[in-house]
mmCIF file of C-alpha atoms in Angstrom:
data_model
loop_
_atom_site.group_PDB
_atom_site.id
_atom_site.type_symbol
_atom_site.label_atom_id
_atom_site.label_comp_id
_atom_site.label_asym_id
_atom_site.label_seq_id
_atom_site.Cartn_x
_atom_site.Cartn_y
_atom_site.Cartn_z
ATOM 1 C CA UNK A 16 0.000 0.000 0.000
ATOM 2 C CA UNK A 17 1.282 3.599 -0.858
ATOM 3 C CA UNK A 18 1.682 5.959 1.893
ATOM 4 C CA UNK A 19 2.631 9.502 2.155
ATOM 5 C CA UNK A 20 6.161 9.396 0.572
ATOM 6 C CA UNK A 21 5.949 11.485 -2.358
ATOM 7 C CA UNK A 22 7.400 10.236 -5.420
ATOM 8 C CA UNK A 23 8.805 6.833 -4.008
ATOM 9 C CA UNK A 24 7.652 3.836 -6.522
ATOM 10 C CA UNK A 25 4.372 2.090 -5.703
ATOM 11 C CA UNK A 26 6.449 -1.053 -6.478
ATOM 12 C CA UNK A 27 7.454 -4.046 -4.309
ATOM 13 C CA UNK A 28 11.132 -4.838 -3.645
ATOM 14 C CA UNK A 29 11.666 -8.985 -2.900
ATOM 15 C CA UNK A 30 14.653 -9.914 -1.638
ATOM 16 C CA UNK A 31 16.491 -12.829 -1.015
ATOM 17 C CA UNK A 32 20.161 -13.816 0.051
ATOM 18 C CA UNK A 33 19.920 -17.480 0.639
ATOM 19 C CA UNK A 34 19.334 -20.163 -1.986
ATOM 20 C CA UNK A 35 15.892 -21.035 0.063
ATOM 21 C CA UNK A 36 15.019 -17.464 0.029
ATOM 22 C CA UNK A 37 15.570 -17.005 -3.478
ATOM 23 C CA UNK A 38 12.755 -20.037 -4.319
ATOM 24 C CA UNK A 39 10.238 -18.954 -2.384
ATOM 25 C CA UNK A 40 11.236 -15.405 -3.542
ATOM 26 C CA UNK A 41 10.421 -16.514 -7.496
ATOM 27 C CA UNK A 42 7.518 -17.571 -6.107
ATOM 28 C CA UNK A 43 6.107 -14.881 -4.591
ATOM 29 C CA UNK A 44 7.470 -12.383 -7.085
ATOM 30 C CA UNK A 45 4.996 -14.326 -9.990
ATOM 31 C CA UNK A 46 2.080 -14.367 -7.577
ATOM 32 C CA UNK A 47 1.987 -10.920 -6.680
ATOM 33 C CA UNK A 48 -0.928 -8.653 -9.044
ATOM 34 C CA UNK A 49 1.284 -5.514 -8.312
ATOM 35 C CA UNK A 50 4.679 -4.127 -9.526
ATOM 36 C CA UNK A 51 7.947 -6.397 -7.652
ATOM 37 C CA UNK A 52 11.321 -6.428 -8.463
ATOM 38 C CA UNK A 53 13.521 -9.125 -7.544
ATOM 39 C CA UNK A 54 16.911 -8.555 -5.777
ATOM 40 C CA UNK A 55 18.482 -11.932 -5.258
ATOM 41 C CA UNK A 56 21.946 -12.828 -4.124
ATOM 42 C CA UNK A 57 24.190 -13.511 -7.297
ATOM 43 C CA UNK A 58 25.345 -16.777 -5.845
ATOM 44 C CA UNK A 59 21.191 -18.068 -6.450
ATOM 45 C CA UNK A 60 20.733 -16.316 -9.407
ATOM 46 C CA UNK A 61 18.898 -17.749 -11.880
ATOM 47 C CA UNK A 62 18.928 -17.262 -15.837
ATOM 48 C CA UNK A 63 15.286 -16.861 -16.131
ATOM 49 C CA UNK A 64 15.424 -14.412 -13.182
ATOM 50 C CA UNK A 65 14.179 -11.046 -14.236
ATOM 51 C CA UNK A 66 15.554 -8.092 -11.489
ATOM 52 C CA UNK A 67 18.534 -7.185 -10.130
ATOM 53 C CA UNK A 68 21.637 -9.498 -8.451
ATOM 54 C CA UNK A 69 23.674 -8.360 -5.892
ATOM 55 C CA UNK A 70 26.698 -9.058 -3.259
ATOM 56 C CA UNK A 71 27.069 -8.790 0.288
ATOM 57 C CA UNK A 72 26.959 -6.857 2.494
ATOM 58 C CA UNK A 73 22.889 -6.967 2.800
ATOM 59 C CA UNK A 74 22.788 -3.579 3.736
ATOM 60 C CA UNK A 75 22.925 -1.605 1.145
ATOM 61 C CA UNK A 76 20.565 -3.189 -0.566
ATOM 62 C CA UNK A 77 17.450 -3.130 1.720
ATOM 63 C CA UNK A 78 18.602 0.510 2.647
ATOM 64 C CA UNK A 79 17.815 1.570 -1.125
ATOM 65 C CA UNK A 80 14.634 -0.768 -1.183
ATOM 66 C CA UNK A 81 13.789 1.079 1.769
ATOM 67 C CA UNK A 82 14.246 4.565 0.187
ATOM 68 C CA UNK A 83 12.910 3.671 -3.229
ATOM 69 C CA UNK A 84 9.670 1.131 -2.512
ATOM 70 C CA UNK A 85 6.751 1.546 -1.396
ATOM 71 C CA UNK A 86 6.914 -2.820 0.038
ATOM 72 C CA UNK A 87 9.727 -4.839 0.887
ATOM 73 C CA UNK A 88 9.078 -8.556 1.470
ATOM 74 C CA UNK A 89 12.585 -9.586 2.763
ATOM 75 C CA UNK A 90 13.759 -13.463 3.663
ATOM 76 C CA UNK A 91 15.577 -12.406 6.748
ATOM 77 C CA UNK A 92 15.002 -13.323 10.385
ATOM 78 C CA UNK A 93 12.980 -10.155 12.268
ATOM 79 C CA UNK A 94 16.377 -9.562 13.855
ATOM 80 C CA UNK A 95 18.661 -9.156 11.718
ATOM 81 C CA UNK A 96 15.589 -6.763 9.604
ATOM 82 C CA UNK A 97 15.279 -4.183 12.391
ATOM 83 C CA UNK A 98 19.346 -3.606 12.914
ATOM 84 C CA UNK A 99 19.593 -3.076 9.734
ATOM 85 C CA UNK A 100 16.208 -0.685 9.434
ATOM 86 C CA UNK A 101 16.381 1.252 12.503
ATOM 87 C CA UNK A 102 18.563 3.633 11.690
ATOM 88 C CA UNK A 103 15.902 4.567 8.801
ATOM 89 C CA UNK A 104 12.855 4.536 10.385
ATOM 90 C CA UNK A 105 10.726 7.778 10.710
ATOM 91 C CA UNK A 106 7.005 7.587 11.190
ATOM 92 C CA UNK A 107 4.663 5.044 10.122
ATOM 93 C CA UNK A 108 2.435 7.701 7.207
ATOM 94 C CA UNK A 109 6.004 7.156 5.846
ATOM 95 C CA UNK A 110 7.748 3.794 6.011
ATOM 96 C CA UNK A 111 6.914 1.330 3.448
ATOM 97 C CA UNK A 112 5.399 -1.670 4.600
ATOM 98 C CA UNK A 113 8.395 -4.493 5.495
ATOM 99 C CA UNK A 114 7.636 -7.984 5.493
ATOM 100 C CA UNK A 115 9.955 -10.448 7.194
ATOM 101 C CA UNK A 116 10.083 -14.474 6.080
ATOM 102 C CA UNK A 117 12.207 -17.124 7.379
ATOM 103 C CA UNK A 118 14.236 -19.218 5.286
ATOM 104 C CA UNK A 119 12.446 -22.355 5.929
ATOM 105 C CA UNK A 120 9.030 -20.171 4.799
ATOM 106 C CA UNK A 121 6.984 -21.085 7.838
ATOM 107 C CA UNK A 122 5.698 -17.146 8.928
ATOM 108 C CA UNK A 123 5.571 -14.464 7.245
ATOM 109 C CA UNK A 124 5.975 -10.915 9.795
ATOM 110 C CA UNK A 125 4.728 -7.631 9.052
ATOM 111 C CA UNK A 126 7.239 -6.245 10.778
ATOM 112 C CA UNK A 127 7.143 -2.083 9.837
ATOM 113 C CA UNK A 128 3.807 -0.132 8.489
ATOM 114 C CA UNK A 129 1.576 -2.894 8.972
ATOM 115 C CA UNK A 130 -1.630 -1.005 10.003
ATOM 116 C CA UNK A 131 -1.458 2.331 7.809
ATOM 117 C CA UNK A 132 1.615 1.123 5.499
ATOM 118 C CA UNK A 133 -0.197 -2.155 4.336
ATOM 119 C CA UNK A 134 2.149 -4.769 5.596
ATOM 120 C CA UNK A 135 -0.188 -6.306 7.428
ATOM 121 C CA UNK A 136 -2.333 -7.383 4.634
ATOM 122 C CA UNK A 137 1.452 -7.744 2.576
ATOM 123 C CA UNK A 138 1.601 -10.697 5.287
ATOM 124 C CA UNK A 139 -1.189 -12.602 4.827
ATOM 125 C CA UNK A 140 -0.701 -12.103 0.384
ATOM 126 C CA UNK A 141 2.080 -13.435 0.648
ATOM 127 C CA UNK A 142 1.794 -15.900 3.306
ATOM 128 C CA UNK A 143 -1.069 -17.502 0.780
ATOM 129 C CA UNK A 144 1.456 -17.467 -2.121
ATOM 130 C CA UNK A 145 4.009 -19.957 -0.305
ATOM 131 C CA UNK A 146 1.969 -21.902 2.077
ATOM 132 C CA UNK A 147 3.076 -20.002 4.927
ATOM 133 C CA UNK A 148 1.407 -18.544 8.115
ATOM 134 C CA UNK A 149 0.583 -15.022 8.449
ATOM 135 C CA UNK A 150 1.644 -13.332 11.913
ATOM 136 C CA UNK A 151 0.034 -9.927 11.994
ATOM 137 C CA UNK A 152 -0.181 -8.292 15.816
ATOM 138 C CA UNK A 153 -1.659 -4.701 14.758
ATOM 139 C CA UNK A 154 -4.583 -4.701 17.811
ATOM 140 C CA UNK A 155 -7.591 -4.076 15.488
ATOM 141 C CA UNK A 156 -6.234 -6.836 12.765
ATOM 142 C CA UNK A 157 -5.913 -9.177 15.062
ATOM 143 C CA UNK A 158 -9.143 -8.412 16.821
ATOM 144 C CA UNK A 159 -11.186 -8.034 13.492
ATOM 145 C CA UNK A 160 -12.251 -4.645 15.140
ATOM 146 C CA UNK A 161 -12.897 -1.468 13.014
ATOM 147 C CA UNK A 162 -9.502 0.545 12.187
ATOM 148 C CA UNK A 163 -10.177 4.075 12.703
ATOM 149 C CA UNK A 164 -7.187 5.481 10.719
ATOM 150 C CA UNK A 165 -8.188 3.294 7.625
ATOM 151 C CA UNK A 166 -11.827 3.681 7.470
ATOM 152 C CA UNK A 167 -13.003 4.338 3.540
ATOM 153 C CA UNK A 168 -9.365 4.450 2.723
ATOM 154 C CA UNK A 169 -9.891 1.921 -0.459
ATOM 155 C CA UNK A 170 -12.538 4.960 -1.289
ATOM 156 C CA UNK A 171 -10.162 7.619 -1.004
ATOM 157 C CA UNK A 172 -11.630 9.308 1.889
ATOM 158 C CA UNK A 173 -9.858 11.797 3.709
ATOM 159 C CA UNK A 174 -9.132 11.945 7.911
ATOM 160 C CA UNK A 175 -9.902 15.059 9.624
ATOM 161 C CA UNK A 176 -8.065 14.667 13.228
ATOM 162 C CA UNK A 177 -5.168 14.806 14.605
ATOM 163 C CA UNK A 178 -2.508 12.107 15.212
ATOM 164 C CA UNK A 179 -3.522 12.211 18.953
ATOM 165 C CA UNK A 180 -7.265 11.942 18.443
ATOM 166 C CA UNK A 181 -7.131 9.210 16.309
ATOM 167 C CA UNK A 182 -4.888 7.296 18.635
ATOM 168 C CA UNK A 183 -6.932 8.053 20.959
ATOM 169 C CA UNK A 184 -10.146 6.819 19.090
ATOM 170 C CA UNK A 185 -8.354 4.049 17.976
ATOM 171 C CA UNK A 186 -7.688 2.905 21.182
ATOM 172 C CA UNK A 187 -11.819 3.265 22.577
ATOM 173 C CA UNK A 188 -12.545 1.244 19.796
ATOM 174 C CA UNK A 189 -9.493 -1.586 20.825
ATOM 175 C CA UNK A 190 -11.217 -1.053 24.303
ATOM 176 C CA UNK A 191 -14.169 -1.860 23.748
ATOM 177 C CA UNK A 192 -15.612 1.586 24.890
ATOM 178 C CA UNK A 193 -18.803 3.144 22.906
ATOM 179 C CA UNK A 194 -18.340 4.677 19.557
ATOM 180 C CA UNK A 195 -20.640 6.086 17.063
ATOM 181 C CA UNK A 196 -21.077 6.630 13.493
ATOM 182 C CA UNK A 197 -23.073 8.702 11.606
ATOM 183 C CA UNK A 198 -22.535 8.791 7.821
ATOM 184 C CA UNK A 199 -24.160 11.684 5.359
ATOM 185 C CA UNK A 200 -22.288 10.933 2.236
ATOM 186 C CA UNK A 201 -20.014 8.615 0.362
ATOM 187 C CA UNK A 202 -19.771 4.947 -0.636
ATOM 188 C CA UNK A 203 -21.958 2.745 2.065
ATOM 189 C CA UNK A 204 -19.497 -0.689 2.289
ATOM 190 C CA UNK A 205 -17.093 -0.084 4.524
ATOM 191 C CA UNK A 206 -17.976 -2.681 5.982
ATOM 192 C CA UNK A 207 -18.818 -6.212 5.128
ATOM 193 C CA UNK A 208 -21.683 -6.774 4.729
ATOM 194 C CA UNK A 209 -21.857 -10.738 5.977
ATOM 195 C CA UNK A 210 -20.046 -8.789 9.083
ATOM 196 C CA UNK A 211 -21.470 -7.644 12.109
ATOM 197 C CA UNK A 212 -20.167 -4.421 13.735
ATOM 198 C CA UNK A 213 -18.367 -4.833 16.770
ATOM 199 C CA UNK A 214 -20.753 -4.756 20.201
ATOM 200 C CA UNK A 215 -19.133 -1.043 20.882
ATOM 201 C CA UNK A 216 -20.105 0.529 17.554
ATOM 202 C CA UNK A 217 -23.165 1.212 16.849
ATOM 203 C CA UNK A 218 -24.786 3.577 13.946
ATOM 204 C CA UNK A 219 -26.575 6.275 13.930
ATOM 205 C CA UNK A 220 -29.474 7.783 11.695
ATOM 206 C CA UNK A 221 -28.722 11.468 12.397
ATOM 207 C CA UNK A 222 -25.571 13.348 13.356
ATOM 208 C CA UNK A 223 -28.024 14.806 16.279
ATOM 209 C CA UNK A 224 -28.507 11.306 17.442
ATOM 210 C CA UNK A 225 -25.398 10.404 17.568
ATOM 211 C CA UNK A 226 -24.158 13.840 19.500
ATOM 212 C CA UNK A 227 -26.928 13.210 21.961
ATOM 213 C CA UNK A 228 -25.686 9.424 22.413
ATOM 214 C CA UNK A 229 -23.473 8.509 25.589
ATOM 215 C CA UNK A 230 -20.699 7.403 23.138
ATOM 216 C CA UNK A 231 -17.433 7.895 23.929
ATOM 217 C CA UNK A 232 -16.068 8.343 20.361
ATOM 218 C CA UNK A 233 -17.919 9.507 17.084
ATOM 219 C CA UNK A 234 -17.046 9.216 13.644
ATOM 220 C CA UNK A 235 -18.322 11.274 11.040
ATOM 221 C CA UNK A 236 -18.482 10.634 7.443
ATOM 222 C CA UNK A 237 -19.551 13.817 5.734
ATOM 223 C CA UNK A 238 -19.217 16.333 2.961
ATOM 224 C CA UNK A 239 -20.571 19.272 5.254
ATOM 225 C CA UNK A 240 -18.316 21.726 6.337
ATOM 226 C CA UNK A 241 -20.538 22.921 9.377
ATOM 227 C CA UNK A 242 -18.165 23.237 12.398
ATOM 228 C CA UNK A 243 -18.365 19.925 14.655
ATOM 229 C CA UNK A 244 -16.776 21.342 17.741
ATOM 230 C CA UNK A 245 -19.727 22.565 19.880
ATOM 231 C CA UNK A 246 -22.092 19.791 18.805
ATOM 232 C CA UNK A 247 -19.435 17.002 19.408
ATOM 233 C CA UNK A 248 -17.608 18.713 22.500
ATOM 234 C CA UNK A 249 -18.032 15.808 24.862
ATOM 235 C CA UNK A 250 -16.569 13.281 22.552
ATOM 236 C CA UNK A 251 -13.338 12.229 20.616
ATOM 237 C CA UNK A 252 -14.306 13.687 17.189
ATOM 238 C CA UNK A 253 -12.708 11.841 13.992
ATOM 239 C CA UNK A 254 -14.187 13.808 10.336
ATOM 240 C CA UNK A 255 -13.917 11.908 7.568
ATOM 241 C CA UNK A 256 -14.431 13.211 4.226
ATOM 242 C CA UNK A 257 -15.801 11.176 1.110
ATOM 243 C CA UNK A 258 -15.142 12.306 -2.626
ATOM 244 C CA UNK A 259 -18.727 12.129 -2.957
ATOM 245 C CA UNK A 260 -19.028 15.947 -5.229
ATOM 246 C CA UNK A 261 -18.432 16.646 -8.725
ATOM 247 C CA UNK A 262 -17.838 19.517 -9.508
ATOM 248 C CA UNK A 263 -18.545 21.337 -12.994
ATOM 249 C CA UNK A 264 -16.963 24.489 -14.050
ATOM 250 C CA UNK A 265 -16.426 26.061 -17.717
ATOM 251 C CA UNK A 266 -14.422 29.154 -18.248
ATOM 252 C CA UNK A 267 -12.284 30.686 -21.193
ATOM 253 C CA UNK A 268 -9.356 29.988 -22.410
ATOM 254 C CA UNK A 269 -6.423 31.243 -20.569
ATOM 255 C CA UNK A 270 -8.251 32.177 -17.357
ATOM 256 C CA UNK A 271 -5.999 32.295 -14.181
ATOM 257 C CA UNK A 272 -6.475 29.090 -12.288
ATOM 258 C CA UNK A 273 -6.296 31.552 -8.575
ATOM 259 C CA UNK A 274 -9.442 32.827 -10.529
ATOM 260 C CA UNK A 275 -10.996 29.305 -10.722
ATOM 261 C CA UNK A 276 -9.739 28.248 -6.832
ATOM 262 C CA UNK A 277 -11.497 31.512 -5.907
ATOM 263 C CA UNK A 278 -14.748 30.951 -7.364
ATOM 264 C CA UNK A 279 -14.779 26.943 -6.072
ATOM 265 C CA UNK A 280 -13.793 28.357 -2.570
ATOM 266 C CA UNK A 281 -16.298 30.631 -2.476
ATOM 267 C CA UNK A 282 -19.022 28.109 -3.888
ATOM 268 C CA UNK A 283 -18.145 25.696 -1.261
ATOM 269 C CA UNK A 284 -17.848 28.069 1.266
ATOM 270 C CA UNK A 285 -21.086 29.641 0.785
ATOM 271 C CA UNK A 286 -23.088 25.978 0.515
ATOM 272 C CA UNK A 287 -21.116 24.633 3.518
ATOM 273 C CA UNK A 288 -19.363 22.130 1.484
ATOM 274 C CA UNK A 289 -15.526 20.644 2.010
ATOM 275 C CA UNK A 290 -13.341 20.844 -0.571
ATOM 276 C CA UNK A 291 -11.385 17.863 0.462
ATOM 277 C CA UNK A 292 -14.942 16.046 -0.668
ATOM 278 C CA UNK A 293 -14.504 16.842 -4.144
ATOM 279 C CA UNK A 294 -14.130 13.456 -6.288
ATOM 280 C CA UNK A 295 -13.540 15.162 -9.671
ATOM 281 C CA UNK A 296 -13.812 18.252 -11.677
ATOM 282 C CA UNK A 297 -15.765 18.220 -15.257
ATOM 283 C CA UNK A 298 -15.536 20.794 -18.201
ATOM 284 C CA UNK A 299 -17.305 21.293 -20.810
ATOM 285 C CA UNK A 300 -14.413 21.229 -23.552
ATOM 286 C CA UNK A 301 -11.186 20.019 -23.746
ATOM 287 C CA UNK A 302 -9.467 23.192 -25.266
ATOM 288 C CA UNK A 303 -11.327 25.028 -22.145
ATOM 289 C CA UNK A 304 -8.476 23.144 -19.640
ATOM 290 C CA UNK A 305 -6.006 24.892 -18.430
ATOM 291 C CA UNK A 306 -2.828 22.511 -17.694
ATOM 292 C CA UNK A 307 -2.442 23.809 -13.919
ATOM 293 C CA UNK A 308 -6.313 23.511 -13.415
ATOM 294 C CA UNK A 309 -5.597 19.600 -14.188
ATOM 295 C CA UNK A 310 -3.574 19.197 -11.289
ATOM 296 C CA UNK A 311 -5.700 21.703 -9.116
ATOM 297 C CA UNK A 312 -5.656 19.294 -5.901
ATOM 298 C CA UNK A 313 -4.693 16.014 -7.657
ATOM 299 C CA UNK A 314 -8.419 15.751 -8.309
ATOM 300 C CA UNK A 315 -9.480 14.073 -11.484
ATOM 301 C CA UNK A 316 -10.436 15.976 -14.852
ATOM 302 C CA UNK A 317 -13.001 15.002 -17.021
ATOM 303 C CA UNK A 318 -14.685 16.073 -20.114
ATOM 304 C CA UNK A 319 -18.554 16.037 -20.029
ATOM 305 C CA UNK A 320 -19.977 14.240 -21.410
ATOM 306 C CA UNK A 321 -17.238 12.204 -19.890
ATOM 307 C CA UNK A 322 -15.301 10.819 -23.185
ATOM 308 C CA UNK A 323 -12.044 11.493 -21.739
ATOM 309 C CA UNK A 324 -9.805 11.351 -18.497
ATOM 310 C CA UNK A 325 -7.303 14.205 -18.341
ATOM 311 C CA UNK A 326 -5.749 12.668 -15.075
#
């Protein structure tokens, strides 16, 4: 899973330095529906083996993995991983998701990012690919409890809240204490539906309900920009925002795109809307797009009536 590193690859770096390793390694590489690139000790390489060889030391070769790739899925004992990693560890929005396999392919550990990086999940992929078991210890994983800091991320919703509140909501939900969710807009499945919601969640019809509830915790999934502070002052407020608005705008050729952000701020503004709800942008004619409107926000472009994808 990506997370907030800028341009660092989306890939997955495999690596291997044992001839065990470098099976399983082959393996997993060919299983694997995203991007991977294989680094395998040149003693075990292979002639059919498409990636990269290299010698010892190990280290510089999981530090660059580490600074390039968004994954690594390393067959290295969890030891050995985190002496070589700690030096390059920062926060966990940051750090790609590691994944640490013995050499005789019994577990596979996500061992750094597992929650918000995607390791965890990383585990049990490729645990499935060679037979192997899964160990995963993030609290909510392994409790099958909601994960407050993920909620709607396959959707592309955006967290409102600050690192401290959602650890904080995070850990009422571990703990079994009330929490409450009202939801006004976006996509409806975040949950599965052959799933029941944990005893301490429950879900409410109205965002007055819900602030009138005992809960300890609410979650709100909304496009409304209405301040939540005063209604919500007795709980641990997490905002989420849905790109649940389209947006259309037409305009002239060579119009200033501070003249466009204006205009959509003041929209919003005016309507009580979020910007960080918006799901895409639509124009009327291709020749009308101007080329820093397209990245306004890294939110979609389209043409109406929606022939072509700009980004």
């Amino acid at each position: 899973m990506a997370t907030e590193r800028g341009n660092i690859s989306e890939g997955t770096a495999i690596i291997a330095l044992t001839r065990n390793g470098a099976i399983m390694a082959r393996k997993v590489a060919m299983a694997l529906q995203q991007d991977s690139t294989l680094f395998v000790d040149r003693r075990f390489h292979e002639d059919g083996d498409s990636g990269n060889t290299f010698d010892l030391p190990l280290r510089p070769v999981i530090e660059h993995a580490f600074n390039t790739y968004s994954n690594i899925i390393v067959f290295l004992s969890v030891g050995a991983t985190i002496r070589i990693l700690s030096p390059l560890l920062k926060t966990k929005q940051v750090d790609p998701a590691v994944v640490c396999i013995d050499d005789a392919g019994n577990f596979c550990v996500s061992l750094i990012s597992g929650h918000v990086g995607g390791a965890d999940r990383l585990a049990e992929e490729v645990a499935s690919c060679i037979g192997a078991r899964a160990v995963v210890t993030s609290a909510s994983h392994a409790s099958g409890t909601l994960a407050v800091d993920l909620l709607g991320r396959e959707f592309g919703w955006r967290t409102e809240a600050d690192s401290t509140t959602i650890t904080r909501a995070s850990a009422a939900v571990i703990n079994g204490q009330s929490v409450g969710i009202w939801q006004g807009a976006g996509e409806s499945d975040w949950w599965p539906q052959d799933k029941p919601l944990p005893d301490n969640i429950s879900v409410y019809p109205t965002l007055e309900d819900l602030a009138a509830s005992a809960c300890n915790v609410a979650l709100v999934i909304t496009d409304n920009a209405d301040p939540l502070d005063m209604l919500l002052a007795d709980k641990i407020a997490v905002v989420y925002r849905p790109r649940s608005l389209m947006v259309g705008m037409g305009c002239r050729r060579g119009v200033p795109v501070e003249e466009l952000e204006s205009l959509l701020t003041q929209t919003f503004q005016e309507n009580k809307l979020s910007l960080r709800s918006i799901g895409g942008l639509v124009q009327p004619r291709l020749n009308e797009v101007s080329q820093d409107w397209n990245s306004w926000r890294n939110v979609t472009m389209w043409i109406y009536p929606f022939s072509k994808q700009i980004n």
